[in-house]
Coordinates of C-alpha atoms in Angstrom, one line a residue:
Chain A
X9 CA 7.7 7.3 4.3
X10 CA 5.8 5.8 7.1
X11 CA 1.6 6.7 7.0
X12 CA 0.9 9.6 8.7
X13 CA -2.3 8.4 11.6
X14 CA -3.0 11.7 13.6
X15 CA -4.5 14.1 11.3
X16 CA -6.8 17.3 12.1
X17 CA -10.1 17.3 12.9
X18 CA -12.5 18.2 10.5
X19 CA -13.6 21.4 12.5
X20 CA -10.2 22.3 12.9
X21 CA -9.8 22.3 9.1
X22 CA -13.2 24.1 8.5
X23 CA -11.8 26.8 10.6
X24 CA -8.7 26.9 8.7
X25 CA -10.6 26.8 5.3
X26 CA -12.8 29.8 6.5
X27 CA -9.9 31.9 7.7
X28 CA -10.9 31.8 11.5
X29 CA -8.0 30.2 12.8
X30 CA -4.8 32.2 14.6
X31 CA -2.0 32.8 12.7
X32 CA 0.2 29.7 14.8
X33 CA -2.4 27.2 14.3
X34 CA -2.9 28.1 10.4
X35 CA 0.6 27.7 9.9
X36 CA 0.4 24.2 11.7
X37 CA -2.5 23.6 9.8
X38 CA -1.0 24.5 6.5
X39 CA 2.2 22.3 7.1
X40 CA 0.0 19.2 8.3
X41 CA -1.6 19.4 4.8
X42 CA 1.4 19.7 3.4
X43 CA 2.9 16.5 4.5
X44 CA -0.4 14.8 4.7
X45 CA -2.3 13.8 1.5
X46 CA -5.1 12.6 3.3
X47 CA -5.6 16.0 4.7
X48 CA -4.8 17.9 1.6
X49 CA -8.0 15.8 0.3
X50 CA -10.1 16.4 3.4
X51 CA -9.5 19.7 3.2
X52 CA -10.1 20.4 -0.7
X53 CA -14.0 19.0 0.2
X54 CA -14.4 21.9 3.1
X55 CA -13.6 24.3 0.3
X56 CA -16.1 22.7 -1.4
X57 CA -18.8 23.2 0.9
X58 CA -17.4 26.8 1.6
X59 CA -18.0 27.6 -2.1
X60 CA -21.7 26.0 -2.2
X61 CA -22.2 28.3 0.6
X62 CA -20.5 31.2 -1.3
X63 CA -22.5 30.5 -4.1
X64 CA -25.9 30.6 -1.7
X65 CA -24.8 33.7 -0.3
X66 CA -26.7 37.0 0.0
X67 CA -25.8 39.5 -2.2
X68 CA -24.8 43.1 -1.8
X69 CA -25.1 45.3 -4.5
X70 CA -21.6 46.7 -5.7
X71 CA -20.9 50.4 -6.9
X72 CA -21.0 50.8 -10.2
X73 CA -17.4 51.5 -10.9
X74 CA -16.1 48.3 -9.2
X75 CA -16.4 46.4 -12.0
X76 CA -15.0 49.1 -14.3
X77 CA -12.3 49.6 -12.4
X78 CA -11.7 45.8 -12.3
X79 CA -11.6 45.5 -15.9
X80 CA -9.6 48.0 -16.4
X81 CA -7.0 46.6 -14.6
X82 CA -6.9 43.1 -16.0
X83 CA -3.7 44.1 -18.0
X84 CA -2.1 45.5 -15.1
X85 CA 1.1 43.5 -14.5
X86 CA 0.8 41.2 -10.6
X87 CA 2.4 42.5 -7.8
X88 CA 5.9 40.7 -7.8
X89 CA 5.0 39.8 -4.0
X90 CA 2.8 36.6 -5.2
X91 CA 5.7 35.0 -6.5
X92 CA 8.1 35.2 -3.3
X93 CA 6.5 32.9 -0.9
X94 CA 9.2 30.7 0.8
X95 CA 9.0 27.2 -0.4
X96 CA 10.2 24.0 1.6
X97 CA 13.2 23.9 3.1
X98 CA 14.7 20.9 4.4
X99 CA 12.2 19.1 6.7
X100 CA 10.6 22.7 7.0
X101 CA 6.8 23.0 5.2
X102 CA 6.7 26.3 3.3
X103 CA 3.6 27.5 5.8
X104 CA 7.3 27.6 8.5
X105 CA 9.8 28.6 6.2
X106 CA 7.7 31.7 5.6
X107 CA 7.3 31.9 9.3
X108 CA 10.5 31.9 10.1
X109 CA 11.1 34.5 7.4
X110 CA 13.0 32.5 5.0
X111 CA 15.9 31.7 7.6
X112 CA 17.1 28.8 9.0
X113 CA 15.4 28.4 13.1
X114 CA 17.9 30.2 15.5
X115 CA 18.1 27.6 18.4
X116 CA 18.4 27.8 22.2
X117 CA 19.7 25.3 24.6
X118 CA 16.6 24.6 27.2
X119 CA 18.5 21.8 28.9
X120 CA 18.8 17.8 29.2
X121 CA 20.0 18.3 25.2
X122 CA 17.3 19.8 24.4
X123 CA 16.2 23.1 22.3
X124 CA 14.0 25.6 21.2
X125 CA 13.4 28.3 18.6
X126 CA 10.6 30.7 19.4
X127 CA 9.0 31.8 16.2
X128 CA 6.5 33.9 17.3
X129 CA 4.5 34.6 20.9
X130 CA 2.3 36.9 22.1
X131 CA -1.0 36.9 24.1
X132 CA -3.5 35.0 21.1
X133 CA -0.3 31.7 21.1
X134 CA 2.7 30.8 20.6
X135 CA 4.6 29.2 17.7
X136 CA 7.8 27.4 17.9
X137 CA 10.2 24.6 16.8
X138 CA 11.2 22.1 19.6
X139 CA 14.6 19.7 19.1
X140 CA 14.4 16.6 21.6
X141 CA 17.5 14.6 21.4
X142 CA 16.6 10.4 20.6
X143 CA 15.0 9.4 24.1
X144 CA 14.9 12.4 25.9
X145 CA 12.0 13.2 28.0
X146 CA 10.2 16.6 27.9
X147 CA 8.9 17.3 31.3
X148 CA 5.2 17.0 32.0
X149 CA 3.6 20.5 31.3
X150 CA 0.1 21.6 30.9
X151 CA -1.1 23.8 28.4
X152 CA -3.6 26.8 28.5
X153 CA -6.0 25.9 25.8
X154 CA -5.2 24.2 22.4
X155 CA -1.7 22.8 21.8
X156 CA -0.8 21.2 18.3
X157 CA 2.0 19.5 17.5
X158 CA 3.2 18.7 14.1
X159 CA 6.6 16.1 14.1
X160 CA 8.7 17.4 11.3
X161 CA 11.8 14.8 11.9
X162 CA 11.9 11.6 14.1
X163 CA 9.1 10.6 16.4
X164 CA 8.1 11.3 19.5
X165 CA 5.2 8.6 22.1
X166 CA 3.3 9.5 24.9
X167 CA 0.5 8.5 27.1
X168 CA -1.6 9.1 24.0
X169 CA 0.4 7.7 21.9
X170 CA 2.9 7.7 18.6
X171 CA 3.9 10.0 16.7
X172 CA 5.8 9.9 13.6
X173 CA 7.1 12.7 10.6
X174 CA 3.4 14.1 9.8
X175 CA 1.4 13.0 12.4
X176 CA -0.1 16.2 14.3
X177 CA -1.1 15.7 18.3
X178 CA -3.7 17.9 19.2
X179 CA -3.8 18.7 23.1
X180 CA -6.7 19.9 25.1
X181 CA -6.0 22.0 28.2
X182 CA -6.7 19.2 30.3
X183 CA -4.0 17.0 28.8
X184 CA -0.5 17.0 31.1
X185 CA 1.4 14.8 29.4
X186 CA 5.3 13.7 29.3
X187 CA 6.6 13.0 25.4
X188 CA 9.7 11.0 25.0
X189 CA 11.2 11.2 21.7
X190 CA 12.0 8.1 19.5
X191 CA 15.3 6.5 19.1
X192 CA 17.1 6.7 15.8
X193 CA 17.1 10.9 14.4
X194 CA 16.5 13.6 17.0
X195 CA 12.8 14.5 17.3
X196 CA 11.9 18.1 15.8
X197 CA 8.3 19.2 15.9
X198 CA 6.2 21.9 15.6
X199 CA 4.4 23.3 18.1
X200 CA 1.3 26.2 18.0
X201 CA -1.0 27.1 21.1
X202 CA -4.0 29.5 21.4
X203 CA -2.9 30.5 24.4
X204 CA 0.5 31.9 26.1
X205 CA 3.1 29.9 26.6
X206 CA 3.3 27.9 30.4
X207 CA 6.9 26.5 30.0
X208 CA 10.4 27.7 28.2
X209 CA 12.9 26.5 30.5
X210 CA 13.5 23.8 33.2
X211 CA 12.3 26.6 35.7
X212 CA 10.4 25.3 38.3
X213 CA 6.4 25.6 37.8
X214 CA 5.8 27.6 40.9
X215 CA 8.4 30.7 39.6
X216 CA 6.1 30.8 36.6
X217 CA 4.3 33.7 37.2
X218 CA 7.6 35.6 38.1
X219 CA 9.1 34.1 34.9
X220 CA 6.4 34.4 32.5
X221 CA 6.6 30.7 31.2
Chain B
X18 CA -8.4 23.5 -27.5
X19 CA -11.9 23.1 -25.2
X20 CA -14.7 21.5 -26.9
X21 CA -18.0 23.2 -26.8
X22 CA -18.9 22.5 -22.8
X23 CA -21.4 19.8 -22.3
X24 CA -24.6 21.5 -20.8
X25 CA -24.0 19.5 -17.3
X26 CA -21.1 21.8 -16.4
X27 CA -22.4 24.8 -14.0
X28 CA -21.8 28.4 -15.7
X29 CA -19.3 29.4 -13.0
X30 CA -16.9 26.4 -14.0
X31 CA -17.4 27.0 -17.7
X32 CA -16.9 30.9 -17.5
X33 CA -13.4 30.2 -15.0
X34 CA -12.1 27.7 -18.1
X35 CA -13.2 30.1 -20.7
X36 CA -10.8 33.1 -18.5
X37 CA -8.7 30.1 -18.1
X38 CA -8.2 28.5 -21.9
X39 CA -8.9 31.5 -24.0
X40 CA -8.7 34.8 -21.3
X41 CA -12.1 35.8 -22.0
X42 CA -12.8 38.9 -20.9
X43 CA -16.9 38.2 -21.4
X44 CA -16.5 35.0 -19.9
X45 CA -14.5 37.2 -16.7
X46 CA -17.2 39.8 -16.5
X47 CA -20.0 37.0 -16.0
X48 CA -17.8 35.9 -13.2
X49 CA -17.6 39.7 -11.6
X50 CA -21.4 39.4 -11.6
X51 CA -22.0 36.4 -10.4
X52 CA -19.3 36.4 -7.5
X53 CA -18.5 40.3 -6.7
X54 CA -22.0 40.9 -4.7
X55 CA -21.3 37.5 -3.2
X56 CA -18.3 38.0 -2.4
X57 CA -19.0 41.5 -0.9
X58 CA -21.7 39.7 1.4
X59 CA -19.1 37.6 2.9
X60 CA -16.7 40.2 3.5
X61 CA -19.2 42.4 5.0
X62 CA -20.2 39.1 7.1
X63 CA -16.6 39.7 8.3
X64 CA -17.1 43.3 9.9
X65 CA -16.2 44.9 6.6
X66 CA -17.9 48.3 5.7
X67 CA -18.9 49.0 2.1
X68 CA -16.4 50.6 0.7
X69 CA -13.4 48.8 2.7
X70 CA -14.8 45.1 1.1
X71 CA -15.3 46.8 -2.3
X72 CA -11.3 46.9 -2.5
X73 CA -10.8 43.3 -1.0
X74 CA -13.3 42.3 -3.9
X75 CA -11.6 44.2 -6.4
X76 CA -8.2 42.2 -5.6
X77 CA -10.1 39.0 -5.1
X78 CA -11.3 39.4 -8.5
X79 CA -8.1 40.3 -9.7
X80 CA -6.5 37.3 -8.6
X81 CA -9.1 34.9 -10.1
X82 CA -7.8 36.5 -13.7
X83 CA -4.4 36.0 -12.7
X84 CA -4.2 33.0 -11.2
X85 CA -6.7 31.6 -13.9
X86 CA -4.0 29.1 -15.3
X87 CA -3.7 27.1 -11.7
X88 CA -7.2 26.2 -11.9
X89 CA -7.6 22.6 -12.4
X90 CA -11.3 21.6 -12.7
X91 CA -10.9 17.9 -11.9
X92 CA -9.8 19.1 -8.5
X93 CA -12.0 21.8 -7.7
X94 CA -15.3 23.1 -8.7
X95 CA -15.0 26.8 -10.0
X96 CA -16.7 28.3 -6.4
X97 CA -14.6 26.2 -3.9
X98 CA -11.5 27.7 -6.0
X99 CA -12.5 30.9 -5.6
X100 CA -13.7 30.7 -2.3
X101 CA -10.0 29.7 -1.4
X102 CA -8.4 32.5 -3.2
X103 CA -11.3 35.2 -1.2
X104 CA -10.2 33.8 2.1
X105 CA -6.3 34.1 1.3
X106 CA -6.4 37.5 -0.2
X107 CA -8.8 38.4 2.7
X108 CA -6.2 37.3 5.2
X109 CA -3.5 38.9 3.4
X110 CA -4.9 42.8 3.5
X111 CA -6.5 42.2 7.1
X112 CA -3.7 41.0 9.0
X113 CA 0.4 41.9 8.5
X114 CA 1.5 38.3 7.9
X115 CA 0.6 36.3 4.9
X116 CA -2.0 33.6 5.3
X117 CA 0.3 30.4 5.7
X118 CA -0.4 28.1 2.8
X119 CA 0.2 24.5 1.8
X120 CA 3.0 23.6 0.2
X121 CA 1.8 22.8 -3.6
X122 CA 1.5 19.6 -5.3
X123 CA 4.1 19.3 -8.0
X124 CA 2.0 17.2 -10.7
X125 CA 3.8 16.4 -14.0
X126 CA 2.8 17.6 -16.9
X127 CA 0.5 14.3 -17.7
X128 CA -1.3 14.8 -15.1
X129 CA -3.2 18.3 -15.5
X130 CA -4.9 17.1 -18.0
X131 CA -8.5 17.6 -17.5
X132 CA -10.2 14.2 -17.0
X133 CA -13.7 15.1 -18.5
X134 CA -15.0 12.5 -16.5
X135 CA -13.8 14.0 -13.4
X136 CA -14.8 17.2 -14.5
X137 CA -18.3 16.0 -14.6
X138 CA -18.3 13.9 -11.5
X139 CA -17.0 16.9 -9.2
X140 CA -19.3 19.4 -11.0
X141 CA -21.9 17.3 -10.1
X142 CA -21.2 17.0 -6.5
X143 CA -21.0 20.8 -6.1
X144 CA -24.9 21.1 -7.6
X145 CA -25.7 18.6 -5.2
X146 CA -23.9 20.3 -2.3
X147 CA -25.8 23.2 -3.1
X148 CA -29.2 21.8 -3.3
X149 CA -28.6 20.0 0.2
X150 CA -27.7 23.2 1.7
X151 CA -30.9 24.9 0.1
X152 CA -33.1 22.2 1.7
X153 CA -31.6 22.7 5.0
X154 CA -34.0 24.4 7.7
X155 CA -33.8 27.9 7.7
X156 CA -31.2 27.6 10.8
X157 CA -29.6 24.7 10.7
X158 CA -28.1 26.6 7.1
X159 CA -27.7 30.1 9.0
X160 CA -25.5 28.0 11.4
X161 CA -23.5 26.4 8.3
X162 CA -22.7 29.6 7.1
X163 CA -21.7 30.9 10.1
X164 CA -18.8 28.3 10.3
X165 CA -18.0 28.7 6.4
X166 CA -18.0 32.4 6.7
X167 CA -15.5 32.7 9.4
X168 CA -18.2 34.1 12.5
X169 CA -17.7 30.8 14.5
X170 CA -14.3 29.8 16.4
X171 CA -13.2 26.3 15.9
X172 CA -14.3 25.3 19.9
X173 CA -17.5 27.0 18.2
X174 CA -17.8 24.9 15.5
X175 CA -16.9 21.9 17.8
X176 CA -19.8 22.7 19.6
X177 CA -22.0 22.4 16.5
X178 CA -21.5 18.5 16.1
X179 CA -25.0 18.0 16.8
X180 CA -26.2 19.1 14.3
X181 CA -28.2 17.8 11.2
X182 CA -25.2 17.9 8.5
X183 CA -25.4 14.2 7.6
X184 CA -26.6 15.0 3.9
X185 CA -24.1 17.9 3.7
X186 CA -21.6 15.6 5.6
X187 CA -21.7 12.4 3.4
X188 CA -21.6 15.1 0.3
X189 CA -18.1 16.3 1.8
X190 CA -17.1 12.3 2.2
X191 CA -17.8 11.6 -1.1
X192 CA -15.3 14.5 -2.4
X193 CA -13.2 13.2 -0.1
X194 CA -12.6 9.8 -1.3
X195 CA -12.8 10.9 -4.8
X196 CA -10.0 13.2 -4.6
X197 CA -7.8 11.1 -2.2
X198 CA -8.1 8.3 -4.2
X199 CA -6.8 11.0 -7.4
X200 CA -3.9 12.1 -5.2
X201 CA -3.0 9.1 -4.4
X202 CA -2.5 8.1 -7.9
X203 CA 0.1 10.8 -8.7
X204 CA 2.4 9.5 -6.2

């Protein structure tokens, strides 16, 4: 297993840790850590700040009954949802089996070889799987806002620069850049914006707006 | 069996492996009143009303008793643990989707052990990390708990760089190392 040298920023974790992330970039977030022991570390010290801060918290009083109520139901059997969470699949992190409902990704051809699998879109981001066949280009595009991208098999460089199983990229808006995936195994990665998505096809840029991409 | 807990341990981490090790119900009540009102204050941080973060802390609470035997005490001081399980159950009953979640470590057996040592060390830490915070200027710590308490968006937090966190900061570097130097041994 090569190291893993792009990891998440340490806001970008805080934000995770305190549950003010978007669903696409926890699930990003959650399979870095997975795959990243470094990160895993990085972000079991957040926590620990979180619950100093927990601990230094102002209080508000709780009714009475709460705590009756509580410890009345300590003998309660769990709720058998706890123990069905998908686990890892493959090269797929638990955070994206669980995303993609358990199922194995349900790819499209976009062209050039290579192919997608929306997992979820709407107006707060995007999350997705992209396959890039060994050397294959993926057209400049720009991104509104944040763009992470997680490689789950192979490798991908750009201008930036490389990127191997683990490593995450994260992409301000400004970036426009053009990754080429590795040679050897076909590049699959993970891929979460903030923001909607600008590209799903090899449509030109100016029919976006009639296309949606 | 636990040995009687050297004084150094803080109560929250002593009454966690008491639910843990012997599912003390005392033990588990001290936790409700330590962490219930607390707990309530952070959910109410979130836009909660009263009664709407009463349930979230009544299944947050739940799931500290049930979850009890994952907590590992070398890894995590008793409020960071807890503060993870608030924000996932949080996440949970707010939005449709479960919170995505890290895949766990599987540690063999030999490993769990609690290193008494490392026990110690992290306990520690955690009074220190609480001390820095309480020395902090009134808001340099409201802005802290602002990020830590989910009111600031990560750009938001970004923005916050310049601010006075070195104590708090080497505090979280220090955990850091610690712990990835422990992962790294169970490879």
């Amino acid at each position: 297993m090569t190291e893993i040298t792009h990891h998440i920023s340490e806001e970008l974790l805080t934000a995770y840790a305190a549950g003010s992330l978007g669903q696409a970039f926890s699930v990003a977030v959650a399979a870095h850590v997975s795959l990243c022991l470094e990160c895993r570390a990085r972000l079991a010290a957040v926590e620990h700040v979180g619950g100093a801060v927990l601990d230094g918290l102002a209080t508000q009083s709780v009714g009475g009954d709460l705590k009756a109520a509580v410890m009345a139901a300590l003998d309660m059997p769990a709720p058998a949802e706890e123990a069905t969470a998908p686990r890892r699949s493959g090269i797929y992190p638990g955070a994206v089996m669980a995303a993609l409902k358990g199922r194995p990704p349900k790819w499209r051809a976009l062209g050039a070889g290579i192919r997608q699998c929306i997992i979820s879109e709407g107006p707060d981001g995007s999350l997705r799987l992209l396959y890039i066949p060994p050397g294959q280009a993926v057209p400049d595009h720009g991104h509104g806002g944040l763009e992470m991208t997680l490689v789950l098999q192979g490798s991908f460089h750009d201008e930036t620069g490389q990127f191997g199983v683990g490593d995450i990229e994260i992409a301000a808006e400004e970036l426009e850049h053009t990754p080429i995936a590795g040679q050897g195994l076909a590049c699959i990665c993970l891929a979460a914006t903030d923001a909607p998505l600008r590209f799903r096809s090899w449509l030109p840029r100016l029919l976006q707006p009639v296309f949606r991409i | 069996m636990t040995d009687p807990t050297p004084r150094p341990l803080s109560l929250q981490t002593v009454w966690l492996l008491e639910v843990r090790d012997n599912r003390s119900r005392a033990a588990f009540a001290q936790l409700f009143d330590f962490y219930a009102p607390r707990l309530k204050g952070m959910l109410m941080r979130a836009g909660m009303r009263s009664n709407q973060a009463e349930d979230v802390v009544q299944e947050v609470m739940l799931s500290i008793w049930r979850k009890a035997d994952q907590f590992d005490p070398a890894r995590a001081q008793a409020s960071a643990w807890i503060y993870r399980i608030a924000r996932n159950r949080q996440i949970d009953m707010i939005r449709r989707e479960n919170r995505p979640l890290p895949d766990a470590l599987i540690l063999d057996e030999e490993d769990s052990i609690d290193d008494a040592g490392q026990v110690l060390a992290l306990d520690q830490e955690g009074a220190q990390l609480r001390a820095a915070l309480a020395r902090l200027a009134p808001e340099q710590r409201a802005v802290i708990e602002q990020a830590y308490m989910g009111e600031l968006s990560h750009s938001e937090i970004t923005a916050q760089t310049g601010l006075p966190l070195g104590t708090i900061k080497s505090r979280i570097r220090l955990a850091l190392d610690r712990l990835r130097h422990d992962l790294r041994d169970l490879r």
